[in-house]
Short mmCIF file of C-alpha atoms in Angstrom, two decimals:
data_model
loop_
_atom_site.label_atom_id
_atom_site.label_comp_id
_atom_site.label_asym_id
_atom_site.label_seq_id
_atom_site.Cartn_x
_atom_site.Cartn_y
_atom_site.Cartn_z
CA MET G 1 4.91 2.56 -38.43
CA ASP G 2 2.22 2.02 -35.79
CA SER G 3 2.50 -1.75 -36.08
CA TRP G 4 6.29 -1.53 -35.68
CA ARG G 5 5.91 0.54 -32.50
CA ALA G 6 3.34 -1.89 -31.09
CA THR G 7 5.58 -4.87 -31.82
CA SER G 8 8.55 -3.16 -30.19
CA ALA G 9 6.49 -2.34 -27.11
CA LEU G 10 5.35 -5.95 -26.77
CA LEU G 11 8.90 -7.26 -27.10
CA LEU G 12 10.09 -4.71 -24.54
CA ALA G 13 7.34 -5.74 -22.10
CA GLY G 14 8.24 -9.40 -22.36
CA PHE G 15 11.91 -8.69 -21.81
CA ILE G 16 11.24 -6.52 -18.75
CA SER G 17 8.86 -8.95 -17.08
CA SER G 18 11.26 -11.88 -17.48
CA ALA G 19 14.57 -10.18 -16.69
CA ALA G 20 13.99 -7.02 -14.67
CA PHE G 21 14.19 -8.76 -11.29
CA ARG G 22 16.47 -11.66 -12.19
CA HIS G 23 19.21 -10.50 -9.79
CA PHE G 24 16.98 -11.27 -6.77
CA ASP G 25 17.70 -14.81 -5.60
CA SER G 26 14.85 -14.91 -3.10
CA GLU G 27 11.61 -16.63 -4.02
CA CYS G 28 9.88 -15.56 -0.81
CA TYR G 29 8.93 -12.12 0.47
CA THR G 30 7.11 -13.20 3.62
CA ALA G 31 8.78 -14.31 6.84
CA ASN G 32 7.29 -17.82 6.78
CA GLY G 33 7.42 -18.46 3.02
CA GLU G 34 3.65 -18.43 2.68
CA ASP G 35 4.08 -16.86 -0.76
CA TYR G 36 6.53 -19.49 -2.04
CA ARG G 37 5.58 -20.63 -5.55
CA GLY G 38 8.86 -22.31 -6.51
CA PHE G 39 9.48 -25.80 -7.82
CA GLN G 40 11.36 -27.66 -5.09
CA ASN G 41 9.65 -31.04 -4.71
CA GLN G 42 11.68 -32.65 -1.95
CA THR G 43 12.32 -31.77 1.66
CA SER G 44 15.97 -30.95 0.99
CA LEU G 45 18.06 -30.45 -2.13
CA HIS G 46 20.61 -32.98 -0.85
CA GLY G 47 19.21 -36.29 0.33
CA GLY G 48 15.74 -35.00 1.02
CA LYS G 49 12.56 -37.07 0.86
CA PRO G 50 10.31 -36.68 -2.19
CA CYS G 51 7.05 -34.80 -1.70
CA LEU G 52 3.65 -36.32 -2.43
CA PHE G 53 1.35 -34.73 -5.00
CA TRP G 54 -1.26 -32.46 -3.50
CA ASN G 55 -3.95 -34.03 -5.69
CA GLU G 56 -3.19 -37.46 -4.18
CA THR G 57 -3.22 -36.60 -0.46
CA PHE G 58 -6.96 -36.93 0.13
CA GLN G 59 -6.35 -38.75 3.42
CA HIS G 60 -4.71 -35.57 4.78
CA PRO G 61 -6.23 -32.16 5.59
CA TYR G 62 -4.66 -30.31 2.65
CA ASN G 63 -5.39 -31.49 -0.88
CA THR G 64 -6.87 -30.24 -4.15
CA LEU G 65 -10.25 -31.78 -3.38
CA LYS G 66 -10.66 -29.53 -0.35
CA TYR G 67 -8.91 -26.58 -2.02
CA PRO G 68 -9.72 -26.88 -5.75
CA ASN G 69 -9.08 -23.25 -6.72
CA GLY G 70 -5.36 -23.11 -6.05
CA GLU G 71 -5.65 -21.80 -2.51
CA GLY G 72 -2.26 -21.71 -0.83
CA GLY G 73 -0.58 -22.62 -4.13
CA LEU G 74 -1.94 -26.18 -4.10
CA GLY G 75 -2.46 -27.96 -7.42
CA SER G 76 -1.64 -31.04 -9.46
CA HIS G 77 2.01 -30.98 -8.42
CA ASN G 78 4.25 -31.98 -5.53
CA TYR G 79 6.06 -28.70 -4.86
CA CYS G 80 6.64 -27.46 -1.31
CA ARG G 81 3.96 -25.07 -0.11
CA ASN G 82 2.72 -23.44 3.10
CA PRO G 83 -1.09 -23.51 2.86
CA ASP G 84 -1.71 -23.36 6.62
CA GLY G 85 0.59 -20.45 7.49
CA ASP G 86 3.22 -22.53 9.28
CA VAL G 87 6.69 -21.13 10.01
CA GLN G 88 8.03 -22.31 6.61
CA PRO G 89 6.97 -24.34 3.52
CA TRP G 90 6.44 -28.08 3.90
CA CYS G 91 4.99 -31.10 2.11
CA TYR G 92 3.53 -34.54 2.78
CA ILE G 93 5.90 -37.51 2.51
CA ALA G 94 5.34 -41.22 1.96
CA ASP G 95 7.85 -42.52 4.52
CA HIS G 96 6.46 -42.00 8.00
CA GLU G 97 9.06 -41.27 10.65
CA ASP G 98 7.86 -41.28 14.25
CA VAL G 99 4.28 -41.13 12.97
CA THR G 100 5.12 -37.93 11.08
CA TYR G 101 3.64 -37.82 7.60
CA TRP G 102 4.99 -34.38 6.64
CA LYS G 103 8.26 -32.44 6.82
CA TYR G 104 9.48 -28.90 6.47
CA CYS G 105 11.27 -28.07 3.23
CA ASP G 106 14.77 -26.64 3.44
CA ILE G 107 14.62 -24.11 0.57
CA PRO G 108 17.73 -21.89 0.36
CA THR G 109 16.02 -19.42 -1.98
CA CYS G 110 13.00 -18.96 0.28
CA GLN G 111 14.33 -16.21 2.53
CA MET G 112 12.72 -12.80 2.52
CA PRO G 113 14.97 -9.78 1.91
CA GLY G 114 15.85 -8.27 5.26
CA ASN G 115 16.18 -11.72 6.84
CA LEU G 116 19.95 -12.07 7.12
CA GLY G 117 19.80 -15.76 8.06
CA CYS G 118 20.14 -18.23 10.91
CA PHE G 119 23.33 -18.16 13.02
CA LYS G 120 24.77 -20.31 15.80
CA ASP G 121 24.72 -18.54 19.17
CA THR G 122 27.01 -20.06 21.80
CA GLY G 123 26.65 -17.11 24.14
CA HIS G 124 30.44 -16.75 24.56
CA PRO G 125 30.32 -14.12 23.20
CA PRO G 126 26.71 -13.75 22.05
CA THR G 127 26.14 -13.36 18.34
CA LEU G 128 24.45 -9.99 18.90
CA PRO G 129 26.05 -8.52 22.04
CA GLY G 130 23.84 -5.42 22.37
CA THR G 131 20.76 -4.82 24.45
CA HIS G 132 18.34 -7.71 24.89
CA GLU G 133 14.93 -8.46 26.35
CA ILE G 134 12.67 -11.46 26.99
CA SER G 135 8.95 -11.51 26.20
CA ASN G 136 6.25 -14.18 26.10
CA LYS G 137 4.56 -12.10 23.38
CA LEU G 138 7.57 -11.83 21.12
CA THR G 139 7.10 -11.40 17.37
CA ILE G 140 9.58 -10.47 14.67
CA GLN G 141 8.37 -6.90 14.53
CA THR G 142 8.24 -6.34 18.30
CA CYS G 143 11.91 -7.33 18.46
CA ILE G 144 12.74 -5.14 15.45
CA ASN G 145 10.93 -2.17 17.00
CA PHE G 146 12.79 -2.65 20.28
CA CYS G 147 16.22 -2.76 18.62
CA ARG G 148 15.36 0.13 16.30
CA SER G 149 14.37 2.25 19.31
CA GLN G 150 17.75 1.42 20.88
CA LYS G 151 19.56 2.67 17.72
CA TYR G 152 20.80 -0.74 16.60
CA THR G 153 20.78 -1.90 12.99
CA LEU G 154 20.13 -5.62 13.58
CA ALA G 155 17.55 -7.54 15.59
CA GLY G 156 17.77 -11.24 16.42
CA MET G 157 15.22 -13.68 17.86
CA GLU G 158 16.11 -16.87 19.71
CA SER G 159 14.07 -19.73 21.23
CA GLY G 160 10.80 -17.98 20.43
CA TYR G 161 10.93 -15.50 23.31
CA ALA G 162 14.38 -13.82 23.45
CA CYS G 163 15.29 -10.65 21.52
CA PHE G 164 18.91 -9.51 20.97
CA CYS G 165 20.23 -6.35 19.32
CA GLY G 166 23.47 -5.63 17.50
CA ASN G 167 25.12 -4.19 14.40
CA GLU G 168 26.50 -5.50 11.10
CA ALA G 169 30.03 -5.80 12.47
CA ASP G 170 28.84 -8.35 15.01
CA LEU G 171 28.08 -10.90 12.28
CA GLN G 172 31.46 -10.77 10.53
CA ASP G 173 32.87 -13.83 12.30
CA HIS G 174 29.69 -15.90 12.13
CA VAL G 175 28.58 -18.30 9.39
CA LYS G 176 24.99 -18.79 8.36
CA SER G 177 23.32 -22.14 8.87
CA SER G 178 20.19 -23.77 7.48
CA ASN G 179 16.92 -22.03 8.22
CA MET G 180 15.66 -25.36 9.53
CA GLU G 181 17.53 -24.60 12.77
CA CYS G 182 15.57 -21.37 13.31
CA ASN G 183 11.99 -22.53 12.83
CA HIS G 184 10.80 -22.33 16.43
CA VAL G 185 7.56 -20.35 16.47
CA CYS G 186 7.41 -16.90 18.05
CA PHE G 187 5.53 -16.91 21.35
CA GLY G 188 3.52 -13.91 20.15
CA ASP G 189 2.71 -15.27 16.67
CA HIS G 190 2.86 -18.96 15.82
CA THR G 191 3.10 -18.25 12.08
CA GLN G 192 6.51 -16.56 12.43
CA PRO G 193 9.95 -18.16 12.97
CA CYS G 194 11.84 -16.85 16.01
CA GLY G 195 15.11 -18.79 16.04
CA GLY G 196 15.85 -22.01 17.93
CA ASP G 197 17.63 -23.31 20.99
CA GLY G 198 21.14 -21.91 20.55
CA TRP G 199 20.22 -20.53 17.12
CA ILE G 200 19.36 -16.91 16.34
CA ILE G 201 17.51 -15.58 13.30
CA VAL G 202 18.65 -12.05 12.39
CA PHE G 203 16.70 -9.25 10.66
CA ASP G 204 17.57 -5.79 9.40
CA VAL G 205 15.66 -3.25 11.52
CA ARG G 206 14.58 -1.36 8.38
CA VAL G 207 12.04 -4.13 7.76
CA GLY G 208 8.60 -2.80 8.68
CA ALA G 209 9.70 0.80 9.24
CA CYS G 210 7.12 3.52 8.61
CA GLY G 211 8.97 5.54 5.98
CA GLY G 212 12.51 5.72 4.68
CA ASN G 213 14.75 6.84 1.83
CA TYR G 214 16.01 4.43 -0.83
CA THR G 215 18.74 5.33 -3.32
CA SER G 216 20.08 1.91 -4.38
CA PRO G 217 19.15 0.63 -7.86
CA THR G 218 17.16 -2.25 -6.38
CA GLY G 219 15.39 -2.86 -3.11
CA VAL G 220 12.34 -4.12 -1.25
CA VAL G 221 9.97 -1.88 0.72
CA TYR G 222 7.70 -3.43 3.32
CA SER G 223 4.54 -2.01 4.83
CA PRO G 224 4.80 -0.63 8.37
CA ASP G 225 5.11 -3.30 11.10
CA PHE G 226 5.69 -6.10 8.56
CA PRO G 227 5.58 -9.10 8.96
CA ASP G 228 3.09 -8.29 11.73
CA LYS G 229 -0.18 -6.62 10.78
CA TYR G 230 0.13 -2.88 10.22
CA ALA G 231 -1.17 -0.71 13.05
CA ALA G 232 -4.16 1.61 12.92
CA SER G 233 -3.93 5.23 11.73
CA ARG G 234 -0.63 4.82 9.90
CA VAL G 235 0.54 7.51 7.46
CA CYS G 236 3.91 6.58 5.94
CA TYR G 237 6.10 7.87 3.10
CA TRP G 238 9.07 6.26 1.40
CA THR G 239 11.16 7.94 -1.27
CA ILE G 240 12.86 5.98 -4.05
CA GLN G 241 15.32 8.27 -5.81
CA VAL G 242 17.97 6.69 -8.04
CA PRO G 243 20.10 9.34 -9.81
CA GLY G 244 20.61 8.55 -13.48
CA ALA G 245 17.65 6.19 -13.76
CA SER G 246 15.33 6.60 -16.73
CA ALA G 247 12.51 4.55 -15.19
CA ILE G 248 11.68 2.56 -12.07
CA LEU G 249 9.82 -0.75 -12.18
CA PHE G 250 7.60 -1.76 -9.25
CA ASN G 251 6.32 -5.25 -8.46
CA PHE G 252 4.06 -6.02 -5.50
CA THR G 253 5.17 -9.53 -4.55
CA PHE G 254 2.77 -9.58 -1.60
CA PHE G 255 -0.38 -7.50 -1.07
CA ASP G 256 -2.89 -7.82 1.79
CA ILE G 257 -4.97 -4.69 2.46
CA SER G 258 -8.07 -5.11 4.60
CA ASP G 259 -10.54 -2.56 3.17
CA GLN G 260 -10.95 0.15 0.57
CA THR G 261 -10.08 2.95 3.00
CA ASP G 262 -6.55 1.62 3.58
CA MET G 263 -4.50 2.33 0.47
CA VAL G 264 -1.12 2.45 -1.21
CA GLU G 265 -0.16 5.15 -3.72
CA LEU G 266 2.76 5.67 -6.09
CA LEU G 267 3.45 9.33 -6.87
CA ASP G 268 5.74 11.11 -9.29
CA GLY G 269 8.45 12.49 -7.03
CA TYR G 270 8.69 15.84 -8.81
CA THR G 271 5.08 16.70 -9.63
CA ARG G 272 3.48 14.87 -6.65
CA GLU G 273 0.92 13.52 -9.11
CA VAL G 274 -0.66 10.19 -8.14
CA VAL G 275 0.37 7.62 -10.74
CA ALA G 276 -1.33 4.55 -9.25
CA ARG G 277 -3.51 3.81 -6.24
CA PHE G 278 -4.23 0.38 -4.81
CA ASP G 279 -6.61 -0.82 -2.10
CA TRP G 280 -8.74 -3.80 -1.14
CA ARG G 281 -11.03 -3.42 -4.14
CA SER G 282 -8.25 -2.57 -6.60
CA PRO G 283 -5.15 -4.66 -5.79
CA PRO G 284 -2.09 -4.48 -8.06
CA ARG G 285 -2.36 -7.00 -10.89
CA GLU G 286 0.66 -6.06 -12.99
CA LEU G 287 4.05 -4.43 -12.92
CA VAL G 288 4.09 -0.63 -12.76
CA ASN G 289 6.72 1.21 -14.81
CA ILE G 290 7.17 4.89 -13.88
CA THR G 291 9.40 6.99 -16.13
CA GLY G 292 11.83 9.11 -14.13
CA ASP G 293 14.30 8.71 -11.28
CA PHE G 294 12.19 9.84 -8.31
CA VAL G 295 9.06 8.15 -6.92
CA ILE G 296 7.23 8.58 -3.60
CA LEU G 297 5.44 5.61 -2.02
CA TYR G 298 2.54 6.54 0.28
CA PHE G 299 0.59 4.30 2.69
CA PHE G 300 -2.49 5.11 4.76
CA SER G 301 -4.48 2.98 7.20
CA ASP G 302 -7.65 3.91 9.06
CA ARG G 303 -8.60 2.94 12.60
CA THR G 304 -10.12 -0.47 11.82
CA ASN G 305 -9.45 -3.76 10.01
CA GLN G 306 -5.68 -4.13 9.99
CA ALA G 307 -3.95 -6.64 7.67
CA HIS G 308 -0.42 -7.80 6.82
CA GLY G 309 0.25 -5.07 4.26
CA PHE G 310 2.57 -5.42 1.30
CA ALA G 311 6.05 -6.23 0.02
CA LEU G 312 7.12 -4.03 -2.89
CA LEU G 313 10.12 -4.88 -5.04
CA TYR G 314 11.58 -2.09 -7.19
CA GLN G 315 14.20 -2.03 -9.95
CA ALA G 316 15.71 1.12 -11.46
CA LEU G 317 16.48 1.10 -15.20
CA ARG G 318 19.46 3.17 -16.30
CA LYS G 319 19.33 5.60 -19.21
CA GLN G 320 21.71 3.50 -21.26
CA ASP G 321 19.64 0.38 -20.53
CA PRO G 322 17.87 -0.64 -23.77
CA ARG G 323 14.99 -2.04 -21.72
CA ALA G 324 13.89 1.50 -20.88
CA THR G 325 13.88 2.76 -24.49
CA VAL G 326 10.45 2.70 -26.10
CA PRO G 327 9.97 4.20 -29.60
CA ARG G 328 7.93 7.35 -29.27
CA GLY G 329 5.83 9.07 -31.90
CA SER G 330 4.98 12.71 -32.44
CA GLY G 331 4.73 15.33 -29.76
CA GLU G 332 0.95 14.96 -29.73
CA GLU G 333 1.23 11.25 -28.92
CA GLU G 334 3.68 12.00 -26.11
CA SER G 335 1.28 14.52 -24.65
CA GLU G 336 -1.54 11.98 -24.68
CA ASP G 337 0.65 9.44 -22.93
CA ALA G 338 1.71 11.94 -20.29
CA SER G 339 -1.85 13.00 -19.55
CA SER G 340 -3.09 9.48 -18.88
CA THR G 341 -2.74 8.12 -15.40
CA LEU G 342 -1.65 4.64 -16.44
CA GLY G 343 -0.36 3.72 -19.85
CA PRO G 344 -1.64 0.90 -22.05
CA GLN G 345 -1.49 -2.62 -20.68
CA LEU G 346 1.15 -4.61 -22.50
CA SER G 347 1.07 -8.32 -23.19
CA SER G 348 3.10 -9.35 -20.16
CA GLY G 349 1.38 -7.04 -17.72
CA VAL G 350 3.75 -4.06 -17.63
CA THR G 351 2.17 -0.71 -16.88
CA GLU G 352 4.03 2.36 -18.09
CA ARG G 353 3.68 5.92 -16.86
CA SER G 354 5.39 8.53 -19.00
CA LYS G 355 6.53 11.50 -16.96
CA SER G 356 9.89 12.83 -18.06
CA THR G 357 12.04 14.80 -15.65
CA THR G 358 13.85 18.02 -16.38
CA ASN G 359 17.61 18.28 -16.06
CA GLY G 360 18.80 20.45 -13.23
CA ARG G 361 15.88 19.74 -10.95
CA SER G 362 16.62 19.80 -7.26
CA SER G 363 17.23 16.41 -5.65
CA HIS G 364 15.84 17.53 -2.27
CA ILE G 365 13.41 14.99 -0.83
CA LEU G 366 10.05 16.51 0.05
CA TYR G 367 7.14 14.88 1.83
CA VAL G 368 3.67 15.92 0.70
CA ILE G 369 0.26 14.62 1.74
CA THR G 370 -1.72 14.38 -1.46
CA SER G 371 -5.09 13.59 0.08
CA SER G 372 -6.70 14.02 3.46
CA PRO G 373 -5.69 11.04 5.64
CA GLY G 374 -8.90 11.38 7.56
CA LYS G 375 -11.07 10.99 4.48
CA PRO G 376 -9.00 9.24 1.81
CA GLU G 377 -12.09 8.07 -0.04
CA HIS G 378 -12.77 11.61 -1.31
CA SER G 379 -10.75 12.39 -4.39
CA MET G 380 -9.09 15.77 -4.64
CA PRO G 381 -9.26 17.79 -7.88
CA GLY G 382 -6.75 16.47 -10.33
CA GLN G 383 -6.10 13.22 -8.49
CA TRP G 384 -6.31 9.76 -10.01
CA ALA G 385 -9.92 8.56 -10.36
CA GLY G 386 -9.55 5.53 -12.61
CA ARG G 387 -7.95 4.75 -15.93
CA GLY G 388 -7.73 7.91 -18.01
CA GLU G 389 -9.84 9.98 -15.62
CA THR G 390 -9.23 12.78 -13.14
CA THR G 391 -11.61 14.53 -10.80
CA GLY G 392 -10.38 18.06 -11.57
CA HIS G 393 -12.79 19.15 -14.33
CA SER G 394 -15.98 17.85 -12.71
CA ALA G 395 -15.04 19.43 -9.38
CA MET G 396 -14.35 22.82 -10.96
CA TRP G 397 -17.67 22.85 -12.85
CA THR G 398 -19.46 21.99 -9.62
CA ILE G 399 -17.80 24.96 -7.89
CA TYR G 400 -18.74 27.29 -10.77
CA ALA G 401 -22.39 26.12 -10.65
CA LEU G 402 -22.63 26.66 -6.89
CA ALA G 403 -21.08 30.12 -7.16
CA ALA G 404 -23.49 31.10 -9.94
CA LEU G 405 -26.46 29.84 -7.90
CA LEU G 406 -25.33 31.85 -4.88
CA ILE G 407 -24.87 35.04 -6.91
CA LEU G 408 -28.30 34.74 -8.56
CA THR G 409 -29.97 34.12 -5.21
CA VAL G 410 -28.35 37.15 -3.60
CA VAL G 411 -29.31 39.38 -6.55
CA ALA G 412 -32.91 38.18 -6.37
CA MET G 413 -33.11 38.86 -2.65
CA VAL G 414 -31.62 42.35 -2.96
CA ALA G 415 -34.09 43.20 -5.74
CA LYS G 416 -37.02 41.90 -3.64
CA LEU G 417 -35.98 43.98 -0.61
CA LEU G 418 -35.53 47.12 -2.73
CA LEU G 419 -38.94 46.58 -4.28
CA HIS G 420 -40.42 46.08 -0.80
CA VAL G 421 -38.90 49.36 0.50
CA THR G 422 -39.62 51.64 -2.48
CA VAL G 423 -43.00 50.45 -3.77
CA LYS G 424 -44.85 49.50 -0.58
CA THR G 425 -47.35 52.22 0.60
CA PRO G 426 -48.32 52.84 4.22
CA ASN G 427 -51.23 50.78 5.52
CA ILE G 428 -54.25 52.83 6.73
CA PRO G 429 -56.46 50.85 9.06
CA THR G 430 -60.11 51.04 7.97
CA VAL G 431 -61.98 48.42 9.92
CA SER G 432 -59.73 46.83 12.57
CA GLY G 433 -56.20 47.76 13.52
CA SER G 434 -55.38 44.20 14.46
CA ASP G 435 -56.57 42.83 11.11
CA SER G 436 -54.61 45.44 9.25
CA CYS G 437 -51.47 44.68 11.20
CA SER G 438 -51.92 41.01 10.53
CA GLN G 439 -52.28 41.58 6.81
CA SER G 440 -49.31 43.90 6.77
CA THR G 441 -47.14 41.36 8.54
CA VAL G 442 -47.98 38.62 6.10
CA SER G 443 -47.29 40.74 3.06
CA SER G 444 -43.96 42.07 4.27
CA GLU G 445 -42.17 38.84 5.17
CA PRO G 446 -38.59 39.01 3.81
CA TRP G 447 -36.62 36.02 2.52
CA ILE G 448 -33.50 34.95 4.42
CA ILE G 449 -30.64 32.81 3.07
CA LEU G 450 -28.95 30.51 5.58
CA TYR G 451 -25.47 29.55 4.29
CA ARG G 452 -23.45 26.63 5.63
CA PRO G 453 -20.02 25.42 4.37
CA SER G 454 -21.48 22.29 2.76
CA THR G 455 -25.06 23.30 1.79
CA ILE G 456 -27.10 26.35 0.76
CA SER G 457 -30.74 26.43 1.90
CA LEU G 458 -33.39 29.09 1.11
CA PHE G 459 -36.64 29.40 3.02
CA LYS G 460 -39.10 31.95 4.44
CA LYS G 461 -38.80 33.10 8.02
CA LYS G 462 -40.68 35.74 9.93
CA LEU G 463 -38.71 38.48 11.68
CA LYS G 464 -39.73 39.54 15.19
CA ASN G 465 -39.67 43.20 14.10
CA HIS G 466 -38.83 45.23 11.04
CA HIS G 467 -36.16 47.26 12.81
CA GLY G 468 -33.79 44.32 13.21
CA ASP G 469 -31.07 43.15 10.87
CA LEU G 470 -32.57 42.86 7.39
CA SER G 471 -29.37 41.52 5.84
CA PRO G 472 -30.32 38.84 3.27
CA LEU G 473 -27.20 36.78 4.05
CA VAL G 474 -26.89 35.29 7.51
CA GLY G 475 -23.78 33.14 8.10
CA HIS G 476 -23.55 30.21 10.45
#
């Protein structure tokens, strides 16, 4: 029976990893296609020039001799890549035209979600007729932020420095063109495309928003300020709630976090329990499968070391979908699976989290901070602390030990003071009053406990007189 369940789980994992995201046509989730790992090996699908193999271009700056470990997607192939962070993928060519030994690749499938395409802009009327501005520091996100602040739903960049705002209805009478027409660099960031002369590249303003609510069965969530670097001191929440879903699959198609303090968390939407946490030291290496229809995505950044963030693709699996049905054993086995933070790693890299939801639960969306944003490196009791571990039990035992130590110390001090008051006899000076007083002072020194919120220290201290406050517990 166990072998049958294991075989079924492996088959399920393989099916999910190969088919869960098949409806997404895009092969790129960055603005400039830096993450493209497709198989186009010519500059255009129709009449394009063939690309040279990267392991045969030693006379050029980018080749497998200089980058032998697959940096930038280079290898023993001739597929289009973007190893230098240009505005779009490119490749070397054999036929030199105007002393040009490389060309951009026109890849229709390399267009990040949220990028609505490249459109002709004659200006009569303008493609996006709303508010506009001009800036010599224009980036994709600065234009998006401007249009979002003006309550528009679309933002368009043209000629590298012009930003135009509009709404979906403005694009109804316009036809998309090749992205090759919109590859002028942004004046504020030369790795980003910002349209062309008479051509405007249009983005949905939800790209790079800090927080949002997602209810569609599929979608892509970007880190705040994407594709620019995320700003300092960001605390953002996104809710993914798909009614009727039995599980939600998550795939980080792009992940760039600068240090271990900045982090991304996935939480069960109902229990607020942290299912998975990722940072610079622990990047996502596999798909994450969370059972249920409600998940909260949390992002935190500190005040230093900003990076480009992440692109997260999610796919909801319906209850009638056979991909979400995994044979389950006895109730004891279910309990074990529910208590673990991340389930077993399957052959194709699918991670499963079993957390069933109860019928009739409220669908209200709540935002909860699960850890202190100021000190995210300190785990809270019960939070995720690695595979199969939580910090709850160790923290509780530490509290019990400190409380017991405090109680024993107080009891000892009270007993010592009582013994000092009831047993001590008056001193009768026999030789020298000063010597007697000195001896009396030394023998009657009480102990004082100084208590601080984080530490407990015990030491001897002389009192100026015996008529002062003899309380054994002095708070600071």
